[in-house]
Amino acid sequence: MIALWPFVTWVLWRQLDAGRALIWTILAGYLALPPLTALDLPLIPDLDKVSIPNLMALFCAVYLARDRISFLPNGILGKILILIYILSPFATVLTNNDPLIFEQATIQGMRLYDSVAAVANQAIALLPFFLARRYLGTPEGMRAILVALIFAGLVYSVPMVIESQLSPQLNVWIYGFFQHDFFQTIRQGGYRPVVFLPHGLWVAFFALMCMLAATILFRTAAPEARPKAVMVLGYLFAMVLVSKSAGPLVYAFGAAPLILFASARVQIAVAVGLATIVMIYPLLRGAHLVPLDDIMAIANGLSPERAASLQFRIDNEELLLTRGQDRPWFGWGGYGRSFMHDPVSGEIVNIADGAWIIVLGIYGWIGYLAEFGLTALPLFLLGREVLLQDKASLSPYVTGLALILAANMVDLLPNATHIPFTWLISGALLGEVERLTRLRKAKAVNAWQQKRHAPAPKRTVI
């Protein structure tokens, strides 16, 4: 399937316009290609379900669409964040060339080759961001993303329902292996679907994205189309329930009412607020300002089993935060160096679930601010435009997609769900906010020119 995907991508770009071809190249590859599998060729990054669709999308944009892709946004902050995100692995390698030595084992230091591979992987990861900024940065592009999510959710619901009843077996039947711990799929007297994603949590958050996309289109649907829209919305909400994950269900009850009833200004304000909390979350945790005891009390009231799992995550994060304080700026690098180890065997003795602690441990504060800052950048810029422009200029597709991105950022605290489609949504929103900025500046210039060339008022002499 991995080797076949370039041909699938070629057909998509020959049959569809560039925007929709980009969406389906990234989204279908993420949903259908095998997880944890890669073609390991010498001297180039691993070719897997992330890199193959990303690289083929760039190739088709350049070769088939004959387009020139800009890899730097208009604003200086975006340029800085992109350069830091791509180049910071060099600093991580240079500050981690020392091996970790234990009584019975040694973990190697980072090598120059590691920095080259990391830089290549970072650049490949950003390709959906660059391409979406080019092809999807309009309200029409936002709507195309939402329609694709709904359609993909309806199609993916079939294997989800099958696995919820029969247990997650599709990856075994089709690709020959199970991608995670089977015990974690057993939930509430049934099973949590996994399909072809790394974990059931990824399926649950994908179901949430599809359900929120249906909510956005329900709000914007014409009266005669609303009966069909509400049926689709109800069905996709059922898929969130089928996923058997508490987090996406909480996000759904929080985001859906905002999408249905809140104004554009309120939706963007909430999205910016959530992104801000995520950005400063490591500082809040380090300063013990996150009310962990209150959160645990609420979790215990809902489910003691889930509360125990949450406590386990929190305990591991505290250990990893302590470990990260030894190399705060550029992190510990790869090879499991950012984890705690047994002093004798050198084996890793804890785990990391949330993207925030993973990135912070590997690349330090510099890498964290670059990755999370670049993801959140369109939300902050949209917040600026809301303050400077008439709120009616923001499409409900744009504000709704901003809430989906904000929910994805919140989910990066407990889970590592920073997927290629996250970058695609962020890039599309950046393209839209740059378009809005150009319109605002053009209106200001036109208003100034009209005022400058307006005839002087007549004077009456008595």
XYZ file of N, CA and C in Angstrom, residues 321-430:
330
model
N 9.124 15.911 33.281
C 9.407 17.332 33.473
C 10.695 17.529 34.275
N 10.879 16.713 35.300
C 12.109 16.787 36.087
C 13.313 16.452 35.221
N 13.174 15.435 34.396
C 14.255 15.064 33.478
C 14.552 16.193 32.495
N 13.513 16.831 31.975
C 13.698 17.891 30.992
C 14.370 19.126 31.546
N 14.284 19.345 32.860
C 14.916 20.525 33.449
C 16.440 20.487 33.355
N 17.004 19.298 33.148
C 18.460 19.204 33.013
C 18.940 19.763 31.679
N 18.102 19.693 30.635
C 18.460 20.250 29.329
C 17.233 20.955 28.762
N 16.919 22.127 29.305
C 15.622 22.751 29.005
C 15.515 23.365 27.623
N 16.597 23.857 27.049
C 16.470 24.658 25.836
C 16.330 23.825 24.573
N 17.182 22.836 24.389
C 17.161 22.048 23.152
C 16.848 20.578 23.395
N 16.529 20.204 24.622
C 16.077 18.856 24.910
C 17.187 17.817 24.923
N 16.735 16.558 25.001
C 17.646 15.418 25.115
C 17.873 14.695 23.790
N 17.131 14.997 22.762
C 17.291 14.282 21.506
C 16.583 12.937 21.509
N 16.931 12.123 20.522
C 16.259 10.837 20.323
C 16.892 9.686 21.072
N 16.600 8.443 20.608
C 17.083 7.189 21.199
C 16.560 6.987 22.619
N 15.435 7.619 22.971
C 14.885 7.472 24.304
C 15.646 8.203 25.384
N 16.494 9.146 25.004
C 17.330 9.849 25.978
C 16.516 10.761 26.895
N 15.330 11.168 26.475
C 14.535 12.091 27.289
C 13.763 11.392 28.400
N 13.820 10.047 28.451
C 13.101 9.301 29.478
C 13.990 9.040 30.687
N 13.360 8.608 31.771
C 14.084 8.110 32.929
C 14.498 6.662 32.654
N 15.665 6.270 33.173
C 16.196 4.940 32.892
C 16.571 4.220 34.174
N 16.514 2.910 34.123
C 17.008 2.102 35.226
C 18.518 2.283 35.324
N 19.057 2.609 36.495
C 20.496 2.901 36.591
C 21.389 1.702 36.311
N 20.848 0.500 36.377
C 21.661 -0.695 36.118
C 21.516 -1.157 34.668
N 20.273 -1.469 34.266
C 20.056 -2.024 32.928
C 19.963 -0.965 31.843
N 19.636 0.294 32.226
C 19.451 1.346 31.236
C 18.097 1.318 30.562
N 17.213 0.425 30.981
C 15.892 0.339 30.371
C 15.041 1.551 30.747
N 14.179 1.968 29.812
C 13.259 3.080 30.059
C 12.236 2.654 31.099
N 12.005 3.498 32.100
C 11.124 3.122 33.206
C 9.840 3.948 33.249
N 9.616 4.833 32.262
C 8.351 5.567 32.226
C 7.908 5.747 30.788
N 6.736 6.355 30.618
C 6.174 6.535 29.277
C 5.796 7.995 29.087
N 5.557 8.357 27.832
C 5.086 9.704 27.487
C 3.921 9.557 26.521
N 2.798 10.173 26.862
C 1.599 10.097 26.012
C 1.323 11.406 25.282
N 1.398 12.530 25.993
C 1.043 13.812 25.405
C 2.123 14.347 24.493
N 1.698 14.966 23.399
C 2.661 15.546 22.461
C 3.502 16.628 23.129
N 2.924 17.363 24.064
C 3.649 18.468 24.698
C 4.884 17.975 25.443
N 4.746 16.875 26.211
C 5.880 16.380 26.979
C 6.869 15.649 26.085
N 6.392 15.046 25.008
C 7.289 14.373 24.064
C 8.180 15.395 23.367
N 7.565 16.446 22.818
C 8.328 17.475 22.113
C 9.257 18.211 23.077
N 8.763 18.515 24.257
C 9.571 19.225 25.244
C 10.787 18.400 25.654
N 10.608 17.095 25.785
C 11.720 16.246 26.173
C 12.747 16.073 25.082
N 12.305 15.945 23.844
C 13.235 15.694 22.740
C 13.899 16.981 22.261
N 13.131 18.052 22.056
C 13.653 19.276 21.453
C 13.690 20.471 22.402
N 13.243 20.301 23.648
C 13.334 21.387 24.608
C 12.334 22.498 24.334
N 12.513 23.598 25.092
C 11.603 24.728 24.973
C 11.637 25.357 23.582
N 12.809 25.384 22.964
C 12.903 25.993 21.627
C 12.069 25.201 20.629
N 12.219 23.890 20.643
C 11.433 23.068 19.733
C 9.949 23.099 20.047
N 9.617 23.155 21.338
C 8.209 23.201 21.737
C 7.541 24.477 21.245
N 8.184 25.610 21.495
C 7.591 26.882 21.073
C 7.480 26.964 19.558
N 8.437 26.378 18.845
C 8.370 26.410 17.385
C 7.208 25.571 16.873
N 7.078 24.329 17.344
C 6.026 23.445 16.826
C 4.640 23.898 17.246
N 4.467 24.145 18.536
C 3.142 24.539 19.007
C 2.818 25.977 18.600
N 3.826 26.835 18.560
C 3.587 28.209 18.135
C 3.191 28.289 16.678
N 3.828 27.472 15.839
C 3.486 27.473 14.415
C 2.080 26.916 14.205
N 1.715 25.897 14.966
C 0.358 25.346 14.861
C -0.692 26.373 15.260
N -0.403 27.123 16.332
C -1.377 28.086 16.862
C -1.327 29.439 16.163
N -0.307 29.691 15.363
C -0.136 31.008 14.752
C -1.373 31.499 14.017
N -2.040 30.696 13.179
C -3.236 31.208 12.495
C -4.339 31.637 13.459
N -4.450 30.961 14.598
C -5.486 31.326 15.563
C -5.210 32.697 16.159
N -3.960 32.951 16.512
C -3.612 34.263 17.067
C -3.797 35.366 16.018
N -3.439 35.078 14.777
C -3.603 36.081 13.719
C -5.081 36.324 13.413
N -5.890 35.267 13.476
C -7.340 35.459 13.309
C -7.907 36.326 14.437
N -7.399 36.112 15.642
C -7.820 36.964 16.753
C -7.502 38.421 16.499
N -6.350 38.671 15.928
C -5.996 40.054 15.582
C -6.944 40.619 14.537
N -7.277 39.823 13.525
C -8.162 40.312 12.469
C -9.568 40.572 12.992
N -10.012 39.764 13.951
C -11.335 40.004 14.540
C -11.379 41.363 15.219
N -10.281 41.741 15.835
C -10.228 43.043 16.506
C -10.154 44.199 15.512
N -9.543 43.953 14.363
C -9.298 45.039 13.416
C -10.346 45.135 12.320
N -11.123 44.052 12.105
C -12.087 44.052 11.011
C -13.488 43.795 11.535
N -14.443 44.039 10.662
C -15.827 43.712 10.972
C -15.957 42.204 11.112
N -16.583 41.753 12.193
C -16.689 40.316 12.449
C -17.459 39.587 11.344
N -18.306 40.309 10.616
C -19.073 39.661 9.555
C -18.187 39.187 8.414
N -16.939 39.662 8.341
C -16.056 39.259 7.253
C -15.504 37.854 7.448
N -15.698 37.279 8.631
C -15.224 35.921 8.890
C -16.314 34.914 8.552
N -15.978 33.973 7.687
C -16.921 32.930 7.310
C -17.118 31.954 8.466
N -18.328 31.399 8.629
C -18.532 30.365 9.660
C -17.684 29.125 9.411
N -17.296 28.885 8.139
C -16.390 27.768 7.875
C -15.035 28.022 8.528
N -14.601 29.266 8.486
C -13.294 29.624 9.043
C -13.316 29.527 10.565
N -14.328 30.134 11.189
C -14.385 30.123 12.653
C -14.592 28.707 13.191
N -15.414 27.922 12.493
C -15.620 26.545 12.930
C -14.350 25.717 12.833
N -13.623 25.887 11.725
C -12.368 25.142 11.568
C -11.333 25.608 12.587
N -11.377 26.879 12.967
C -10.486 27.371 14.019
C -10.766 26.667 15.338
N -12.036 26.410 15.646
C -12.369 25.676 16.867
C -11.900 24.227 16.791
N -11.988 23.616 15.627
C -11.483 22.248 15.470
C -9.979 22.213 15.717
N -9.254 23.192 15.170
C -7.810 23.245 15.398
C -7.505 23.471 16.875
N -8.269 24.344 17.529
C -8.053 24.590 18.955
C -8.303 23.327 19.771
N -9.361 22.576 19.427
C -9.622 21.312 20.121
C -8.489 20.328 19.907
N -7.932 20.304 18.714
C -6.787 19.437 18.427
C -5.590 19.824 19.285
N -5.368 21.134 19.458
C -4.258 21.569 20.299
C -4.472 21.153 21.752
N -5.698 21.263 22.244
C -5.977 20.818 23.612
C -5.705 19.324 23.742
N -6.050 18.560 22.714
C -5.830 17.112 22.767
C -4.348 16.752 22.725
N -3.491 17.695 22.353
C -2.052 17.433 22.374
C -1.511 17.388 23.796
N -2.287 17.792 24.779
C -1.849 17.697 26.172
C -1.926 16.256 26.669
N -3.052 15.536 26.479
C -3.063 14.129 26.905
C -2.560 13.153 25.850
N -2.599 13.539 24.560
C -2.291 12.588 23.492
C -1.362 13.214 22.453
N -0.760 12.362 21.633
C 0.147 12.836 20.580
C -0.569 12.837 19.238
N -1.698 13.552 19.163
C -2.526 13.550 17.956
C -2.198 14.718 17.024
N -0.928 15.080 16.951
C -0.510 16.094 15.974
C -0.246 15.365 14.657
N -1.282 15.297 13.825
C -1.267 14.484 12.620
C -1.082 15.374 11.391
N -0.821 14.800 10.205
C -0.683 15.627 9.005
C -1.887 16.519 8.741
N -3.092 16.048 9.097
C -4.271 16.871 8.855
C -4.326 18.065 9.791
N -3.669 17.969 10.946
C -3.544 19.140 11.822
C -2.770 20.236 11.110
N -1.647 19.866 10.498
C -0.844 20.842 9.754
C -1.631 21.394 8.571
N -2.424 20.537 7.920
C -3.212 21.014 6.771
C -4.236 22.061 7.214
N -4.944 21.812 8.306
C -5.921 22.786 8.800
C -5.227 24.084 9.193
N -4.100 23.975 9.897
C -3.374 25.168 10.319
C -2.896 25.978 9.124
N -2.377 25.300 8.102
C -1.918 26.012 6.907
C -3.056 26.680 6.163
N -4.199 25.997 6.059
C -5.357 26.598 5.390
C -5.819 27.850 6.119
N -5.874 27.795 7.441
C -6.282 28.968 8.214
C -5.273 30.103 8.072
N -3.987 29.754 7.981
C -2.987 30.810 7.780
C -3.177 31.484 6.427
